[in-house]
CSV table of C-alpha atoms and ligand atoms in Angstrom, one decimal:
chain,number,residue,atom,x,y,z
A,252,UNK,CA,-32.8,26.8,-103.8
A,253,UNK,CA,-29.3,26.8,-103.4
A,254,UNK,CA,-27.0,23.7,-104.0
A,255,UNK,CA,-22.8,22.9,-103.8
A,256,UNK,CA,-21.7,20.7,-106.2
A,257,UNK,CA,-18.5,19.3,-106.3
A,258,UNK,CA,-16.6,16.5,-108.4
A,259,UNK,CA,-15.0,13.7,-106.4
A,260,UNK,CA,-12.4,11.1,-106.9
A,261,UNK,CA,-10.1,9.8,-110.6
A,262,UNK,CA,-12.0,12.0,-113.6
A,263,UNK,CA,-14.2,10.8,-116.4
A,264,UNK,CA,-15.5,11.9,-119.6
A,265,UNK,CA,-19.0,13.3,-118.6
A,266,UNK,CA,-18.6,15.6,-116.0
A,267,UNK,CA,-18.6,18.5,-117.5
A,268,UNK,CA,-21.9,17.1,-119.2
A,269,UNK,CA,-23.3,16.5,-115.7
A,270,UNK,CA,-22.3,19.9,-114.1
A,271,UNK,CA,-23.9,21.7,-117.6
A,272,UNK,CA,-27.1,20.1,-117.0
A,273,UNK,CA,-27.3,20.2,-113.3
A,274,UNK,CA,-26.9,24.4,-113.4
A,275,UNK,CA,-28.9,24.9,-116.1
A,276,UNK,CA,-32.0,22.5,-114.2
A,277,UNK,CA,-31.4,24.8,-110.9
A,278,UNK,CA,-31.1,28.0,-113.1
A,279,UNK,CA,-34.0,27.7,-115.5
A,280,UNK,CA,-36.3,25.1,-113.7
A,281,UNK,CA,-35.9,26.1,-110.3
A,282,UNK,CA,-34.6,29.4,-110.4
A,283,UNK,CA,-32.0,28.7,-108.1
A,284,UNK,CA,-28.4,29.4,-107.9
A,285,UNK,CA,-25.2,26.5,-108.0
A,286,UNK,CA,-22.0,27.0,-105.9
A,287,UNK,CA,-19.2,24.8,-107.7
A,288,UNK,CA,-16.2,23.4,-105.1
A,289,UNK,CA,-13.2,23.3,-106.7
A,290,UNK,CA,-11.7,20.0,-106.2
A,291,UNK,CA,-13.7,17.5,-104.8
A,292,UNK,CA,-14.3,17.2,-101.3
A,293,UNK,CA,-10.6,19.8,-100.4
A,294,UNK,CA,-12.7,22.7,-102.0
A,295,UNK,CA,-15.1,22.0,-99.3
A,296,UNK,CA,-13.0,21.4,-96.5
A,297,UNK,CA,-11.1,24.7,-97.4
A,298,UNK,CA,-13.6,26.5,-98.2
A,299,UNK,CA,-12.1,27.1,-102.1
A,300,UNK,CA,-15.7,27.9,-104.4
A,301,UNK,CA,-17.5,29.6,-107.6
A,302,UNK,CA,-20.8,30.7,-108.8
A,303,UNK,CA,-21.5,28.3,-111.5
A,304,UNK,CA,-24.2,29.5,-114.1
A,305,UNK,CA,-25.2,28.9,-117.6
A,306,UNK,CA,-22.7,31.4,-118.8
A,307,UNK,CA,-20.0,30.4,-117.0
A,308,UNK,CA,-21.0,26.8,-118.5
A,309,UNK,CA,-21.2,27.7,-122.1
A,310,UNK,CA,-18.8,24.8,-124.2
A,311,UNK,CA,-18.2,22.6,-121.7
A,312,UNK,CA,-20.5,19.9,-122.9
A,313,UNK,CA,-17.9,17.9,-125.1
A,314,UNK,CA,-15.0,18.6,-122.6
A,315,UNK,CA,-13.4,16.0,-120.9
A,316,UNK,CA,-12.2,16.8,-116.9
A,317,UNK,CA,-13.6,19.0,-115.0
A,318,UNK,CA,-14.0,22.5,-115.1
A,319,UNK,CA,-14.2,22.5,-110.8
A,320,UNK,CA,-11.4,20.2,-110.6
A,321,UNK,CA,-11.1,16.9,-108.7
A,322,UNK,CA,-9.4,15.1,-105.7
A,323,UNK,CA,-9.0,11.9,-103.8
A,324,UNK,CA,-10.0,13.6,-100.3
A,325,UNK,CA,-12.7,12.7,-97.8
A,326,UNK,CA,-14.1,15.1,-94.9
A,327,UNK,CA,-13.7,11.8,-93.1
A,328,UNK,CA,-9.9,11.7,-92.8
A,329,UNK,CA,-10.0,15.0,-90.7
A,330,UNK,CA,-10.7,15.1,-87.3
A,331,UNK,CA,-12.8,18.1,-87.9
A,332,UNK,CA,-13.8,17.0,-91.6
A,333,UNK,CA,-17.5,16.9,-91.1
A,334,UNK,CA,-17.9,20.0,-88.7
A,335,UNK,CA,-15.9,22.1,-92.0
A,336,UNK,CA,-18.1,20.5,-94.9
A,337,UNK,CA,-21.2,22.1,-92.2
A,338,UNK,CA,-19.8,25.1,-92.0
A,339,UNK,CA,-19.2,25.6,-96.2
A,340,UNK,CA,-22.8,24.6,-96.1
A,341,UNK,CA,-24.0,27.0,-93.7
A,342,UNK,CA,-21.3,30.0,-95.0
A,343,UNK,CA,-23.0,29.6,-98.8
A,344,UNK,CA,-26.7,29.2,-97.1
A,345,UNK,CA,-26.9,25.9,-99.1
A,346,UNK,CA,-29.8,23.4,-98.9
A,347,UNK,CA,-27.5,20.4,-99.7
A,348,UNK,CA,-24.4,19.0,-101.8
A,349,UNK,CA,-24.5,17.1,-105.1
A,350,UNK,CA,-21.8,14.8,-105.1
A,351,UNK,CA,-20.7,13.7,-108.0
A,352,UNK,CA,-18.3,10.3,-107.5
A,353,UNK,CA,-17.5,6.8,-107.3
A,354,UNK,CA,-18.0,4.1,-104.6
A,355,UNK,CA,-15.5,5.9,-102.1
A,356,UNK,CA,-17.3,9.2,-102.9
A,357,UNK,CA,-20.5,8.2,-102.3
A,358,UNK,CA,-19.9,6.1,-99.4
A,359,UNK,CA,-18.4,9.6,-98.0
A,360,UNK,CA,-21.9,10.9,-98.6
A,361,UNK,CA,-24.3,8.1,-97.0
A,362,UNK,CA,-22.1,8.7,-94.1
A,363,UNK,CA,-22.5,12.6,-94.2
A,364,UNK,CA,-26.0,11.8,-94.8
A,365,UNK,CA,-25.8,10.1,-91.9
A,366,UNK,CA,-24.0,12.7,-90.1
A,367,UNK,CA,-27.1,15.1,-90.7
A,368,UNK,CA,-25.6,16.5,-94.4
A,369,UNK,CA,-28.0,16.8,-96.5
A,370,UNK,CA,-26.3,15.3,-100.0
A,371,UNK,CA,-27.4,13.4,-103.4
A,372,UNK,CA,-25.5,11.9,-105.0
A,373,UNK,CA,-24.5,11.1,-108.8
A,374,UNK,CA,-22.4,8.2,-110.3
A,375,UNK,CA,-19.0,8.7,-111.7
A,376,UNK,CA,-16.8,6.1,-112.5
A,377,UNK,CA,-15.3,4.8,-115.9
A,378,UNK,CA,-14.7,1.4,-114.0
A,379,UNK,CA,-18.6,1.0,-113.9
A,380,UNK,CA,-18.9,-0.5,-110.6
A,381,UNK,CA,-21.1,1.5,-108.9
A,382,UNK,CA,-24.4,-0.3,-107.7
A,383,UNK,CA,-27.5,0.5,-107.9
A,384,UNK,CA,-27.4,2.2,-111.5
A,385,UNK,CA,-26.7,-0.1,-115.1
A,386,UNK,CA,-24.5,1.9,-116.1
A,387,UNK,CA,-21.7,5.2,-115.2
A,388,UNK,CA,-21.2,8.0,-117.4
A,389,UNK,CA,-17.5,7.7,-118.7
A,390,UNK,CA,-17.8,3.9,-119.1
A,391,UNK,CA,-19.0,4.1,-122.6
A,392,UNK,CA,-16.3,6.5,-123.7
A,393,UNK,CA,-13.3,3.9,-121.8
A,394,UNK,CA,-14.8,1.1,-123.6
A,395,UNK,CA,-14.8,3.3,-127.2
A,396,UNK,CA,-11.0,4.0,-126.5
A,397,UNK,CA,-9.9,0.6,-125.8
A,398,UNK,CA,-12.1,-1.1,-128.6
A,399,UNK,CA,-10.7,1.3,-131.3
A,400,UNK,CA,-7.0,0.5,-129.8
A,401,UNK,CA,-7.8,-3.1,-130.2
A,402,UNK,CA,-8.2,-2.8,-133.4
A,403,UNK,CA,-5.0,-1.0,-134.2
A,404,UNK,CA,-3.7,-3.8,-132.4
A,405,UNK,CA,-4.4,-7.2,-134.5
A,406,UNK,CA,-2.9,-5.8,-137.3
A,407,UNK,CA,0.5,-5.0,-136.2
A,408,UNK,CA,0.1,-8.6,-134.1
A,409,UNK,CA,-0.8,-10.5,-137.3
A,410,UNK,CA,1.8,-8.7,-138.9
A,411,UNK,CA,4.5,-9.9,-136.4
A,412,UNK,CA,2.8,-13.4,-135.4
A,413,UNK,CA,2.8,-12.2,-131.6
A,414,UNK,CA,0.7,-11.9,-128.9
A,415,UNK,CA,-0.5,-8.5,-127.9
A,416,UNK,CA,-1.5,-7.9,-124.3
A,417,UNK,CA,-3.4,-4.8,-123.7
A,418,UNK,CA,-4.2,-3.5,-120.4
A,419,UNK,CA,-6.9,-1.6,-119.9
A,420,UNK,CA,-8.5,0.4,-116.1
A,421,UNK,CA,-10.8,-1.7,-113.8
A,422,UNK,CA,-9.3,-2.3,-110.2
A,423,UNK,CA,-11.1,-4.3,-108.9
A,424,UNK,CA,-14.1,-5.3,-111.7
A,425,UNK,CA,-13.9,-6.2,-115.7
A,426,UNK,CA,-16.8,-4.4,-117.1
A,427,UNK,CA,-14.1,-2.4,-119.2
A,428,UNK,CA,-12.0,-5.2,-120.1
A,429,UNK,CA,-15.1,-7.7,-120.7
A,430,UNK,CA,-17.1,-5.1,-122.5
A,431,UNK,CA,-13.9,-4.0,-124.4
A,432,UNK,CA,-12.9,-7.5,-125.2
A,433,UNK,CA,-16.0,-8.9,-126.9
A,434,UNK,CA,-16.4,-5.5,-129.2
A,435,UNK,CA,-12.4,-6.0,-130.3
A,436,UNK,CA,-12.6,-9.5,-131.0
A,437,UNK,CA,-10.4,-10.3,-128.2
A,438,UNK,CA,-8.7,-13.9,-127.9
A,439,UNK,CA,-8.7,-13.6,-123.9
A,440,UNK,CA,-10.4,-11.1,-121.4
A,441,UNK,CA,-8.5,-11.6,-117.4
A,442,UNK,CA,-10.9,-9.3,-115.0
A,443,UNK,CA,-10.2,-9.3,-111.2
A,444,UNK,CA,-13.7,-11.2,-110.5
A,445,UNK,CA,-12.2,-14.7,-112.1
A,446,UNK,CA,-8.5,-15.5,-110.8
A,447,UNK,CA,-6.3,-16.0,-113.9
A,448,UNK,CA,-4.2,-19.6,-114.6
A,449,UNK,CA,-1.2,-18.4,-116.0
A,450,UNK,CA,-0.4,-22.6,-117.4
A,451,UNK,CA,-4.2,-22.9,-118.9
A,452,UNK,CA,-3.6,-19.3,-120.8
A,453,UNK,CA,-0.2,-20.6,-122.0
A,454,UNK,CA,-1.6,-24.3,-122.7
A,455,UNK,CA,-4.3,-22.2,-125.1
A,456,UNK,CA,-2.2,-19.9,-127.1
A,457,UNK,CA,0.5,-22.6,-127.3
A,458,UNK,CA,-2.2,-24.2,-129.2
A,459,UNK,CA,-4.0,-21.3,-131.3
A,460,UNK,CA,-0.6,-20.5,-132.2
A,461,UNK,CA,0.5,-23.7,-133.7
A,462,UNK,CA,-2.7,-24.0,-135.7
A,463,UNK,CA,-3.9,-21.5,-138.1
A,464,UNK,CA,-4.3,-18.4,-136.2
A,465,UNK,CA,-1.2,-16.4,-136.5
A,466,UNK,CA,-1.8,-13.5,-133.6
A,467,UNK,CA,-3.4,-13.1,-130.3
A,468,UNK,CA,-4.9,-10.2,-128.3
A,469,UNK,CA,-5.0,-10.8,-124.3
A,470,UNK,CA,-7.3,-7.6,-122.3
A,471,UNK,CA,-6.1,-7.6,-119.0
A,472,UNK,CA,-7.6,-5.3,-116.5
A,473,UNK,CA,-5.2,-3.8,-114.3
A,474,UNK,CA,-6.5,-5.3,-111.0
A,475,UNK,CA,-6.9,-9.0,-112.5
A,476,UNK,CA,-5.2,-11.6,-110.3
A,477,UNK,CA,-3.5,-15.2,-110.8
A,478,UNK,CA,-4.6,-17.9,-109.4
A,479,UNK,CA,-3.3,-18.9,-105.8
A,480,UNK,CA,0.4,-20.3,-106.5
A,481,UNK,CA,0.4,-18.9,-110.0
A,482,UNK,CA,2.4,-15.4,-110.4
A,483,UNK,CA,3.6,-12.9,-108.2
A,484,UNK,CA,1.4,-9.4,-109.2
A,485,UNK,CA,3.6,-6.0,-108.9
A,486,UNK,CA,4.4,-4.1,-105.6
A,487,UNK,CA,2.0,-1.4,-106.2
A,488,UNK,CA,2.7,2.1,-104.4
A,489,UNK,CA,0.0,3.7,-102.4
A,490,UNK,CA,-0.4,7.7,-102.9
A,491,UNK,CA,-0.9,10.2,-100.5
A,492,UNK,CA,-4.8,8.8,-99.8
A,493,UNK,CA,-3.5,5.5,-99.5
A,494,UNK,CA,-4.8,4.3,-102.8
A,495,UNK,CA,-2.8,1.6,-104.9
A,496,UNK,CA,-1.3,3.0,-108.2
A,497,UNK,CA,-2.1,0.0,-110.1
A,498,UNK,CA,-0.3,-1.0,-113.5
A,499,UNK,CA,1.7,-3.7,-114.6
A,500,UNK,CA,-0.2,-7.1,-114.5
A,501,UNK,CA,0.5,-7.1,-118.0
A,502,UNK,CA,4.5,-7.2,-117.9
A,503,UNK,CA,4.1,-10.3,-115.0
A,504,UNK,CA,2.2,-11.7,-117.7
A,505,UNK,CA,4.1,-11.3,-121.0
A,506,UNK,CA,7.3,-12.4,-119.6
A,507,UNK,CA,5.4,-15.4,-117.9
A,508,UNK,CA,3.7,-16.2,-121.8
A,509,UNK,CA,7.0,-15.4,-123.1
A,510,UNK,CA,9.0,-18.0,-120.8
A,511,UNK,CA,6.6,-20.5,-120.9
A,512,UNK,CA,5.7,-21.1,-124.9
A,513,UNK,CA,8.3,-18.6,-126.9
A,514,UNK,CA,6.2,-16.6,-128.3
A,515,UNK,CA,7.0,-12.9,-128.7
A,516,UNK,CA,4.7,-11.1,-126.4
A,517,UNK,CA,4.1,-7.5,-126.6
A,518,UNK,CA,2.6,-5.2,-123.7
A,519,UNK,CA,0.0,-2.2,-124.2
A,520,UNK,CA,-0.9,-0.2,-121.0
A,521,UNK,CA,-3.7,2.4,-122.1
A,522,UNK,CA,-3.6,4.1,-118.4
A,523,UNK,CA,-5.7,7.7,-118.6
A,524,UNK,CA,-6.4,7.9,-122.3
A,525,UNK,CA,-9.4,5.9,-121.2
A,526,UNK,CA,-10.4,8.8,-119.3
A,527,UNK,CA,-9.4,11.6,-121.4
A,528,UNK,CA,-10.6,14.1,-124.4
A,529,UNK,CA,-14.1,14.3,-125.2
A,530,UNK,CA,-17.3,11.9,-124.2
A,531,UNK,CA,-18.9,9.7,-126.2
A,532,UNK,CA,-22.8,10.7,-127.3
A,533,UNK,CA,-23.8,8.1,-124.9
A,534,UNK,CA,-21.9,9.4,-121.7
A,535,UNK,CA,-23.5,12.8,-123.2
A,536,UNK,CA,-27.0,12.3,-122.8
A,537,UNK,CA,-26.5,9.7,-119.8
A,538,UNK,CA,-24.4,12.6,-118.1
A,539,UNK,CA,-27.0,15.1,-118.8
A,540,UNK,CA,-29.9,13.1,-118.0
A,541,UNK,CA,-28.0,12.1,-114.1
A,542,UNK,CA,-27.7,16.2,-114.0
A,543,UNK,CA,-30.8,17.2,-114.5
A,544,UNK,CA,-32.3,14.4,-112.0
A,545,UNK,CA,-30.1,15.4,-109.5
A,546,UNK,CA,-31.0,19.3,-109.9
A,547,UNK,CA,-34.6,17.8,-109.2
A,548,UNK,CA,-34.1,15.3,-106.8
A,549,UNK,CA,-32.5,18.4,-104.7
A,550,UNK,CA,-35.7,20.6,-105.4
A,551,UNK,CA,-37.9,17.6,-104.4
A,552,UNK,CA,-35.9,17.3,-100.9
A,553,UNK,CA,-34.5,13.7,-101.9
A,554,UNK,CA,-31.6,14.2,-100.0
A,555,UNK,CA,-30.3,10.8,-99.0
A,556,UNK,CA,-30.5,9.3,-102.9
A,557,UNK,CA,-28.4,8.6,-105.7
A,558,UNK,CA,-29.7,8.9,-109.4
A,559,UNK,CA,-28.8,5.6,-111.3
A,560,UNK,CA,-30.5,4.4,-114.6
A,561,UNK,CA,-32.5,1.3,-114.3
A,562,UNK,CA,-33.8,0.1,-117.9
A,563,UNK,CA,-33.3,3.1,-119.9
A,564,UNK,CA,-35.2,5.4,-116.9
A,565,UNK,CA,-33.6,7.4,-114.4
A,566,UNK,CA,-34.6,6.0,-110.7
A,567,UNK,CA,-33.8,7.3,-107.5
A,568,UNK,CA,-32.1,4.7,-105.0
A,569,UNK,CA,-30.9,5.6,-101.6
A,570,UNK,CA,-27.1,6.4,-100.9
A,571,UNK,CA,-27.1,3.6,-98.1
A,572,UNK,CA,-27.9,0.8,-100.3
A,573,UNK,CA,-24.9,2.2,-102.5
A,574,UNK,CA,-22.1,2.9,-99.6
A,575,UNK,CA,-19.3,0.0,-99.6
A,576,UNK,CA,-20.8,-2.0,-102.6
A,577,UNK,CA,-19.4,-2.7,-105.8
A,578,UNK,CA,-21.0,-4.1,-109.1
A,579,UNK,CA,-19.5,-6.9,-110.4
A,580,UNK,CA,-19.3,-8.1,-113.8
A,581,UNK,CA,-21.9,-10.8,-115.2
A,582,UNK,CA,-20.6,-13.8,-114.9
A,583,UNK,CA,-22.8,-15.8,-117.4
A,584,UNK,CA,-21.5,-13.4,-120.0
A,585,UNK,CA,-18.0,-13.6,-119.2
A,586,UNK,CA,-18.4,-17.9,-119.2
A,587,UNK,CA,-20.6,-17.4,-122.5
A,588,UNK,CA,-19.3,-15.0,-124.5
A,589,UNK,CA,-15.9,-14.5,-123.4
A,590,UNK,CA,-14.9,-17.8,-122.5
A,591,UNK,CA,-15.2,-19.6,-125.3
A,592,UNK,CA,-12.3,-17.6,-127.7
A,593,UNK,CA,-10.0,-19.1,-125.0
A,594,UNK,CA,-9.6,-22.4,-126.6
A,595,UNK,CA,-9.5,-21.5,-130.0
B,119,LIG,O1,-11.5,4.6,-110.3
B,119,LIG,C1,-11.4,4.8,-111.6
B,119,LIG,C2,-9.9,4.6,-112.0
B,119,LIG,O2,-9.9,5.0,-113.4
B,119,LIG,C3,-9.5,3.2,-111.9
B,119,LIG,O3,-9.8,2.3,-112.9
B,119,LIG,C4,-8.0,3.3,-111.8
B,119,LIG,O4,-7.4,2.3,-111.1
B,119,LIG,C5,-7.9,4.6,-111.0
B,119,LIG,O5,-9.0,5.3,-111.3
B,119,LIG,C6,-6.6,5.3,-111.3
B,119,LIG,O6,-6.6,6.4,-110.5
B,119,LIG,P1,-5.4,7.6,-110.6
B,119,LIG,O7,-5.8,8.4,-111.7
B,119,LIG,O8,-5.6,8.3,-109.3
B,119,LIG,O9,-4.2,6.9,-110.7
């Protein structure tokens, strides 16, 4: 057996974990041989590529990156994309790809699939909005970072009786902000699922602080949004793969908090430390577990699938029912759990 692997889209803790696993499956389990393309789908396309073995993987369990790199392109915004992705497959003899990516990544490979590629595909994504698997590798690490920053966080707020708003990564779900949130003892969580009212969020910590409480911790993800008629979100620039470089909601909304109640409101972005240094145990073994499923799912032929984790086992679930979906967060738990600090 021989397999490309290649690492696709923004980073996350885990992926060295995942490409550890995967070689040493094909290597010792199926005696085959790994070709790593170095960065994402443009190592592919340009035909830029190593021999990955278990030597050449030594260490790189706890590291955070890549060691094959990682881009934003797609065979799919060449006119000859998919004809060069066959070619690197047929130039290496390979029996298929292992994609290792988020949403956009592995709607690439349902369509390649599609296109008569065979590809499997593994989910990547600190954001955790990937369908089809309850959780992504990197998430757990994200939501460590931002929880122990939260932390740090009340004290200096209760210190200086202000609110602190921290934004945190998720553009265009919560989970990090939600999950974040609830472990830091949060005072407010805004995700991009439930539209934010700028006068209800001043109306409550007008409130909490002229009782008691003496500091206040708002998690913003980055891609929350107001309300219609509420504030005016940043002009966000695009980068070269037309992707919006998100960042900011939370200056919109500490001026508007600011302006509104006179409180002094104080802004933490976290940006890519929540995607940096080393993984969390968790993202370990998840990461190592997706790995070594996708090393078999390749032996077995399963081209077409995606490994996910569906209560606490590892499934198979095909790339199709994965292309152009995102998972949401859980509403009831947001209304529940998060909801209620609101008023307080
Ligand atoms: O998709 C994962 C993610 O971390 C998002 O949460 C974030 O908006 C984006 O990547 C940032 O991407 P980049 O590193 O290209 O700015």
């Amino acid at each position: 057996m021989r397999i490309g692997v290649l690492t696709s889209g923004g980073d996350c803790p885990g992926l060295n974990a995942v490409i550890r696993a995967l070689v040493r499956v094909v290597e010792r389990v199926h005696g085959g041989t790994v070709i790593g393309f170095r960065n994402g789908f443009r190592g592919v396309l340009n035909d830029e590529s190593e021999v990955l073995d278990v030597a050449r993987c030594r260490g790189i369990l706890p590291r955070g990156g890549t060691i094959i790199g990682t881009s934003r392109e797609q065979p799919y915004t060449q006119p000859d994309g998919v004809e060069r992705v066959r070619s690197a497959i047929d130039r290496h003899a390979l029996d298929g790809l292992v994609v290792v990516g988020g949403e956009g990544s592995l709607s690439c490979a349902a369509d390649l699939v599609g296109d008569g590629v065979p590809c499997v595909g593994i989910p990547k994504t600190i954001d955790n909005d990937v369908v089809g698997t309850e959780l992504t590798f990197g998430f757990d690490t994200a939501v460590s970072i931002c929880s122990a920053a939260i932390d740090r966080l009340h004290t200096t707020a209760e210190a200086h009786d202000r609110v602190m708003i921290v934004e945190v990564m998720g553009r265009h779900v919560g989970h990090i902000a939600l999950r974040a949130g609830i472990a830091g003892g949060a005072t407010m969580v805004l995700v991009p699922e439930v539209p934010f009212d700028i006068a209800e969020i001043a109306s409550s910590l007008r409130r909490r602080h002229a009782g008691s409480s003496f500091a206040s911790i708002v998690v913003v993800a980055e891609g929350a949004v107001p309300a219609a008629g509420g504030l005016v979100v940043p002009d966000y620039e695009v980068d070269e793969f037309n992707h919006q470089r998100l960042g900011g909601i939370s200056s919109v909304l500490a001026e508007a908090i600011e302006e509104r109640i006179g409180i002094e409101t104080r802004v933490t972005m976290l940006g890519h430390v929540q995607r940096g240094g080393t993984p969390t145990a968790f993202d370990r073994v998840l990461a190592t577990r997706f790995g070594a499923a996708a090393a078999d799912a390749a032996a077995a032929g399963s081209w077409g699938s995606m490994v996910g984790l569906q209560s606490d086992r590892i499934v198979e679930v095909p790339l199709s029912e994965v292309a152009r979906r995102r998972k949401t967060i859980d509403l009831d738990v947001y209304e529940r759990v998060a909801r209620p600090f609101f008023a307080s």
